[in-house]
Amino acid sequence: MARPEEKAQNMLNKWVRMREDEAKLSSNLTLSGRRPYLASLCENLQEAEKWRKQIIREISNGIRDIQNPGMGAHAIRSLNDKINKLLREKRHWNRRIKELGGPDHESIERASASREANGDNIIGLSGSGGYKYFGEAKNLPGVKELFMREAVKATKRKRGDIYKFINTDYYGLRDEEDGVLLDFEGEAERRISARINSLCERARQLRDERRIDRTAQVKAPEDGYDEDYDYLSSEDEGEGVGGVTGAIDAIASLPTQELVAETILDRKKK
């Protein structure tokens, strides 16, 4: 009879030693082994992480159970309240873990929630005061109509919402950073310069041709030819060959419509 009792005692001793080893990992382990009522009572980072994981498991189980539509409205409301209470408690443990030198779980969860929102993968609907509705709680009487009204309000964009997306890229202030726009501008500038040079060359040719024609038509005055008078460069009152060539030069120096448009665009960009 002593042999079974010894085996049982040995098993009990092993279990006690295992519990003692677990207690050594935490210097502030509670006597009852229950989660502290306040997160500030925990002074060990490993214990805080353990209690946080326990809360996460309870939240996951609650979200799983609240998907059952046969629970009844009262049970669904009660379970939804419990999940929100656990979420508030988890935020307290997140702050406590950060105070003890652990990771910032709050910022990590916020970034994950923003990614889920961009992908339209939202688990719960947020109500007033940070209260959330999960599972069948979103279909409770009064809740569904509330979110339908909120959805209609969200579709109306205000002026402030539009200005949120207006930045330096909207005004094109950083378009030249990649160098692509500079290449297009350089090519357009060379093309316009070549066209202007061709127009000027054509205007000079027309001016020379008209000067030659005017020179052939010039006749000496009736009272004799004045050697000191320059018939080609006379510009008095716009008469003579010089006045015509001056008008041609003025016309040739006028900018084209494309050049004016490019100049206005450059000034707007500056």
Tab-separated table of N, CA and C in Angstrom, residues 12-106:
chain	number	residue	atom	x	y	z
A	12	LEU	N	2.955	14.936	-6.524
A	12	LEU	CA	2.600	16.192	-5.873
A	12	LEU	C	3.826	17.081	-5.693
A	13	ASN	N	4.946	16.470	-5.323
A	13	ASN	CA	6.177	17.251	-5.156
A	13	ASN	C	6.622	17.870	-6.483
A	14	LYS	N	6.515	17.128	-7.581
A	14	LYS	CA	6.877	17.669	-8.890
A	14	LYS	C	5.979	18.853	-9.262
A	15	TRP	N	4.710	18.718	-8.964
A	15	TRP	CA	3.782	19.801	-9.301
A	15	TRP	C	4.088	21.050	-8.468
A	16	VAL	N	4.430	20.836	-7.186
A	16	VAL	CA	4.758	21.979	-6.317
A	16	VAL	C	6.022	22.660	-6.800
A	17	ARG	N	7.037	21.869	-7.190
A	17	ARG	CA	8.279	22.468	-7.700
A	17	ARG	C	8.030	23.241	-8.986
A	18	MET	N	7.166	22.696	-9.847
A	18	MET	CA	6.844	23.403	-11.092
A	18	MET	C	6.169	24.739	-10.798
A	19	ARG	N	5.276	24.763	-9.827
A	19	ARG	CA	4.619	26.012	-9.461
A	19	ARG	C	5.627	26.999	-8.877
A	20	GLU	N	6.574	26.502	-8.109
A	20	GLU	CA	7.590	27.388	-7.542
A	20	GLU	C	8.480	27.974	-8.625
A	21	ASP	N	8.812	27.171	-9.651
A	21	ASP	CA	9.627	27.687	-10.752
A	21	ASP	C	8.888	28.780	-11.524
A	22	GLU	N	7.594	28.573	-11.707
A	22	GLU	CA	6.819	29.618	-12.383
A	22	GLU	C	6.735	30.886	-11.547
A	23	ALA	N	6.698	30.719	-10.240
A	23	ALA	CA	6.611	31.894	-9.364
A	23	ALA	C	7.907	32.698	-9.388
A	24	LYS	N	9.035	32.030	-9.634
A	24	LYS	CA	10.312	32.733	-9.688
A	24	LYS	C	10.410	33.666	-10.891
A	25	LEU	N	9.660	33.376	-11.961
A	25	LEU	CA	9.708	34.234	-13.135
A	25	LEU	C	9.113	35.601	-12.865
A	26	SER	N	8.260	35.678	-11.878
A	26	SER	CA	7.610	36.950	-11.551
A	26	SER	C	7.791	37.225	-10.073
A	27	SER	N	8.297	38.402	-9.750
A	27	SER	CA	8.540	38.771	-8.354
A	27	SER	C	7.292	39.269	-7.661
A	28	ASN	N	6.263	39.592	-8.445
A	28	ASN	CA	5.050	40.160	-7.858
A	28	ASN	C	3.816	39.338	-8.255
A	29	LEU	N	3.937	38.047	-8.226
A	29	LEU	CA	2.824	37.179	-8.571
A	29	LEU	C	1.781	37.195	-7.450
A	30	THR	N	0.562	37.407	-7.794
A	30	THR	CA	-0.498	37.461	-6.777
A	30	THR	C	-0.723	36.092	-6.168
A	31	LEU	N	-1.159	36.085	-4.909
A	31	LEU	CA	-1.350	34.819	-4.200
A	31	LEU	C	-2.473	33.993	-4.794
A	32	SER	N	-3.514	34.662	-5.277
A	32	SER	CA	-4.646	33.925	-5.810
A	32	SER	C	-4.442	33.501	-7.259
A	33	GLY	N	-3.464	34.067	-7.950
A	33	GLY	CA	-3.229	33.748	-9.353
A	33	GLY	C	-4.195	34.425	-10.284
A	34	ARG	N	-5.030	35.328	-9.791
A	34	ARG	CA	-5.988	36.017	-10.623
A	34	ARG	C	-5.378	37.306	-11.173
A	35	ARG	N	-6.017	37.788	-12.229
A	35	ARG	CA	-5.557	39.038	-12.843
A	35	ARG	C	-5.840	40.199	-11.904
A	36	PRO	N	-4.855	41.078	-11.704
A	36	PRO	CA	-5.078	42.230	-10.810
A	36	PRO	C	-6.217	43.099	-11.330
A	37	TYR	N	-6.944	43.689	-10.389
A	37	TYR	CA	-8.064	44.538	-10.769
A	37	TYR	C	-7.578	45.801	-11.473
A	38	LEU	N	-6.447	46.336	-11.040
A	38	LEU	CA	-5.847	47.521	-11.648
A	38	LEU	C	-4.516	47.148	-12.281
A	39	ALA	N	-4.280	47.651	-13.468
A	39	ALA	CA	-3.018	47.350	-14.149
A	39	ALA	C	-1.832	47.962	-13.431
A	40	SER	N	-2.065	49.036	-12.694
A	40	SER	CA	-0.955	49.692	-11.987
A	40	SER	C	-0.417	48.849	-10.838
A	41	LEU	N	-1.148	47.816	-10.423
A	41	LEU	CA	-0.672	46.950	-9.335
A	41	LEU	C	0.390	45.979	-9.806
A	42	CYS	N	0.502	45.788	-11.098
A	42	CYS	CA	1.493	44.849	-11.638
A	42	CYS	C	2.810	45.574	-11.846
A	43	GLU	N	3.896	44.987	-11.328
A	43	GLU	CA	5.214	45.609	-11.427
A	43	GLU	C	6.178	44.794	-12.284
A	44	ASN	N	5.715	43.734	-12.909
A	44	ASN	CA	6.571	42.869	-13.706
A	44	ASN	C	6.090	42.879	-15.145
A	45	LEU	N	7.032	43.048	-16.066
A	45	LEU	CA	6.680	43.148	-17.479
A	45	LEU	C	6.137	41.831	-18.019
A	46	GLN	N	6.737	40.701	-17.606
A	46	GLN	CA	6.274	39.404	-18.093
A	46	GLN	C	4.855	39.110	-17.619
A	47	GLU	N	4.563	39.469	-16.365
A	47	GLU	CA	3.205	39.268	-15.862
A	47	GLU	C	2.208	40.146	-16.615
A	48	ALA	N	2.600	41.377	-16.894
A	48	ALA	CA	1.706	42.282	-17.624
A	48	ALA	C	1.408	41.738	-19.019
A	49	GLU	N	2.432	41.203	-19.691
A	49	GLU	CA	2.214	40.616	-21.009
A	49	GLU	C	1.290	39.399	-20.913
A	50	LYS	N	1.437	38.618	-19.843
A	50	LYS	CA	0.588	37.434	-19.682
A	50	LYS	C	-0.873	37.835	-19.483
A	51	TRP	N	-1.113	38.834	-18.639
A	51	TRP	CA	-2.499	39.266	-18.414
A	51	TRP	C	-3.085	39.895	-19.668
A	52	ARG	N	-2.271	40.596	-20.426
A	52	ARG	CA	-2.780	41.189	-21.679
A	52	ARG	C	-3.206	40.089	-22.656
A	53	LYS	N	-2.400	39.044	-22.774
A	53	LYS	CA	-2.753	37.952	-23.672
A	53	LYS	C	-4.021	37.247	-23.200
A	54	GLN	N	-4.194	37.153	-21.893
A	54	GLN	CA	-5.414	36.547	-21.369
A	54	GLN	C	-6.647	37.373	-21.752
A	55	ILE	N	-6.526	38.684	-21.674
A	55	ILE	CA	-7.641	39.560	-22.049
A	55	ILE	C	-7.946	39.413	-23.535
A	56	ILE	N	-6.896	39.316	-24.351
A	56	ILE	CA	-7.097	39.169	-25.799
A	56	ILE	C	-7.839	37.867	-26.102
A	57	ARG	N	-7.506	36.798	-25.381
A	57	ARG	CA	-8.217	35.521	-25.585
A	57	ARG	C	-9.691	35.663	-25.203
A	58	GLU	N	-9.967	36.356	-24.111
A	58	GLU	CA	-11.358	36.549	-23.705
A	58	GLU	C	-12.115	37.397	-24.728
A	59	ILE	N	-11.454	38.411	-25.297
A	59	ILE	CA	-12.105	39.236	-26.324
A	59	ILE	C	-12.394	38.395	-27.568
A	60	SER	N	-11.444	37.565	-27.960
A	60	SER	CA	-11.644	36.721	-29.147
A	60	SER	C	-12.808	35.754	-28.935
A	61	ASN	N	-12.879	35.159	-27.743
A	61	ASN	CA	-13.986	34.247	-27.461
A	61	ASN	C	-15.327	34.981	-27.472
A	62	GLY	N	-15.340	36.211	-26.934
A	62	GLY	CA	-16.581	36.978	-26.936
A	62	GLY	C	-17.039	37.346	-28.333
A	63	ILE	N	-16.092	37.758	-29.182
A	63	ILE	CA	-16.444	38.097	-30.569
A	63	ILE	C	-16.926	36.864	-31.322
A	64	ARG	N	-16.363	35.717	-31.020
A	64	ARG	CA	-16.819	34.478	-31.653
A	64	ARG	C	-18.237	34.122	-31.217
A	65	ASP	N	-18.520	34.267	-29.919
A	65	ASP	CA	-19.831	33.888	-29.408
A	65	ASP	C	-20.924	34.861	-29.836
A	66	ILE	N	-20.565	36.137	-30.041
A	66	ILE	CA	-21.604	37.125	-30.350
A	66	ILE	C	-22.080	37.024	-31.798
A	67	GLN	N	-21.450	36.180	-32.593
A	67	GLN	CA	-21.887	35.989	-33.979
A	67	GLN	C	-23.146	35.138	-34.073
A	68	ASN	N	-23.571	34.529	-32.953
A	68	ASN	CA	-24.732	33.635	-32.949
A	68	ASN	C	-26.012	34.468	-32.851
A	69	PRO	N	-26.868	34.467	-33.892
A	69	PRO	CA	-28.095	35.277	-33.824
A	69	PRO	C	-29.159	34.702	-32.903
A	70	GLY	N	-29.004	33.462	-32.453
A	70	GLY	CA	-30.007	32.849	-31.598
A	70	GLY	C	-29.825	33.128	-30.125
A	71	MET	N	-28.911	33.991	-29.753
A	71	MET	CA	-28.668	34.264	-28.339
A	71	MET	C	-29.770	35.108	-27.713
A	72	GLY	N	-30.414	35.938	-28.492
A	72	GLY	CA	-31.404	36.844	-27.916
A	72	GLY	C	-30.822	38.234	-27.746
A	73	ALA	N	-31.688	39.225	-27.802
A	73	ALA	CA	-31.224	40.611	-27.760
A	73	ALA	C	-30.565	40.941	-26.430
A	74	HIS	N	-31.124	40.450	-25.311
A	74	HIS	CA	-30.556	40.777	-23.996
A	74	HIS	C	-29.154	40.189	-23.840
A	75	ALA	N	-28.987	38.914	-24.226
A	75	ALA	CA	-27.674	38.276	-24.105
A	75	ALA	C	-26.655	38.932	-25.033
A	76	ILE	N	-27.102	39.338	-26.215
A	76	ILE	CA	-26.183	39.990	-27.159
A	76	ILE	C	-25.715	41.335	-26.613
A	77	ARG	N	-26.636	42.101	-26.031
A	77	ARG	CA	-26.240	43.397	-25.448
A	77	ARG	C	-25.275	43.196	-24.277
A	78	SER	N	-25.564	42.206	-23.440
A	78	SER	CA	-24.700	41.950	-22.288
A	78	SER	C	-23.299	41.531	-22.730
A	79	LEU	N	-23.231	40.646	-23.723
A	79	LEU	CA	-21.927	40.200	-24.207
A	79	LEU	C	-21.176	41.328	-24.904
A	80	ASN	N	-21.893	42.170	-25.624
A	80	ASN	CA	-21.242	43.298	-26.286
A	80	ASN	C	-20.678	44.286	-25.257
A	81	ASP	N	-21.407	44.501	-24.161
A	81	ASP	CA	-20.897	45.355	-23.083
A	81	ASP	C	-19.632	44.754	-22.456
A	82	LYS	N	-19.639	43.422	-22.291
A	82	LYS	CA	-18.470	42.760	-21.717
A	82	LYS	C	-17.250	42.908	-22.628
A	83	ILE	N	-17.452	42.795	-23.935
A	83	ILE	CA	-16.326	42.943	-24.874
A	83	ILE	C	-15.763	44.357	-24.813
A	84	ASN	N	-16.629	45.359	-24.752
A	84	ASN	CA	-16.152	46.732	-24.647
A	84	ASN	C	-15.416	46.979	-23.336
A	85	LYS	N	-15.880	46.353	-22.249
A	85	LYS	CA	-15.180	46.472	-20.977
A	85	LYS	C	-13.790	45.853	-21.063
A	86	LEU	N	-13.676	44.700	-21.725
A	86	LEU	CA	-12.370	44.067	-21.897
A	86	LEU	C	-11.453	44.908	-22.778
A	87	LEU	N	-12.009	45.573	-23.778
A	87	LEU	CA	-11.197	46.446	-24.621
A	87	LEU	C	-10.629	47.611	-23.822
A	88	ARG	N	-11.439	48.207	-22.947
A	88	ARG	CA	-10.929	49.280	-22.097
A	88	ARG	C	-9.840	48.770	-21.160
A	89	GLU	N	-10.052	47.576	-20.617
A	89	GLU	CA	-9.041	47.001	-19.728
A	89	GLU	C	-7.744	46.706	-20.483
A	90	LYS	N	-7.868	46.268	-21.725
A	90	LYS	CA	-6.667	45.988	-22.521
A	90	LYS	C	-5.867	47.277	-22.774
A	91	ARG	N	-6.576	48.389	-22.987
A	91	ARG	CA	-5.861	49.653	-23.171
A	91	ARG	C	-5.079	50.046	-21.914
A	92	HIS	N	-5.651	49.765	-20.745
A	92	HIS	CA	-4.924	50.041	-19.509
A	92	HIS	C	-3.654	49.198	-19.409
A	93	TRP	N	-3.750	47.936	-19.786
A	93	TRP	CA	-2.569	47.069	-19.748
A	93	TRP	C	-1.551	47.478	-20.812
A	94	ASN	N	-2.006	47.977	-21.949
A	94	ASN	CA	-1.066	48.472	-22.961
A	94	ASN	C	-0.247	49.636	-22.417
A	95	ARG	N	-0.918	50.560	-21.730
A	95	ARG	CA	-0.184	51.683	-21.147
A	95	ARG	C	0.767	51.216	-20.048
A	96	ARG	N	0.312	50.237	-19.260
A	96	ARG	CA	1.172	49.745	-18.186
A	96	ARG	C	2.409	49.041	-18.748
A	97	ILE	N	2.241	48.274	-19.805
A	97	ILE	CA	3.388	47.594	-20.426
A	97	ILE	C	4.378	48.617	-20.965
A	98	LYS	N	3.877	49.695	-21.544
A	98	LYS	CA	4.765	50.742	-22.031
A	98	LYS	C	5.501	51.421	-20.883
A	99	GLU	N	4.822	51.615	-19.748
A	99	GLU	CA	5.473	52.223	-18.594
A	99	GLU	C	6.571	51.321	-18.029
A	100	LEU	N	6.379	50.009	-18.126
A	100	LEU	CA	7.383	49.066	-17.615
A	100	LEU	C	8.531	48.832	-18.592
A	101	GLY	N	8.548	49.529	-19.717
A	101	GLY	CA	9.637	49.393	-20.682
A	101	GLY	C	9.370	48.413	-21.802
A	102	GLY	N	8.128	47.991	-21.950
A	102	GLY	CA	7.787	47.053	-23.010
A	102	GLY	C	7.422	47.762	-24.299
A	103	PRO	N	6.969	47.020	-25.296
A	103	PRO	CA	6.599	47.620	-26.593
A	103	PRO	C	5.332	48.459	-26.475
A	104	ASP	N	5.198	49.383	-27.410
A	104	ASP	CA	4.018	50.248	-27.445
A	104	ASP	C	2.917	49.545	-28.239
A	105	HIS	N	2.132	48.730	-27.560
A	105	HIS	CA	1.065	47.977	-28.234
A	105	HIS	C	-0.031	48.894	-28.764
A	106	GLU	N	-0.200	50.057	-28.141
A	106	GLU	CA	-1.273	50.959	-28.564
A	106	GLU	C	-1.023	51.477	-29.982
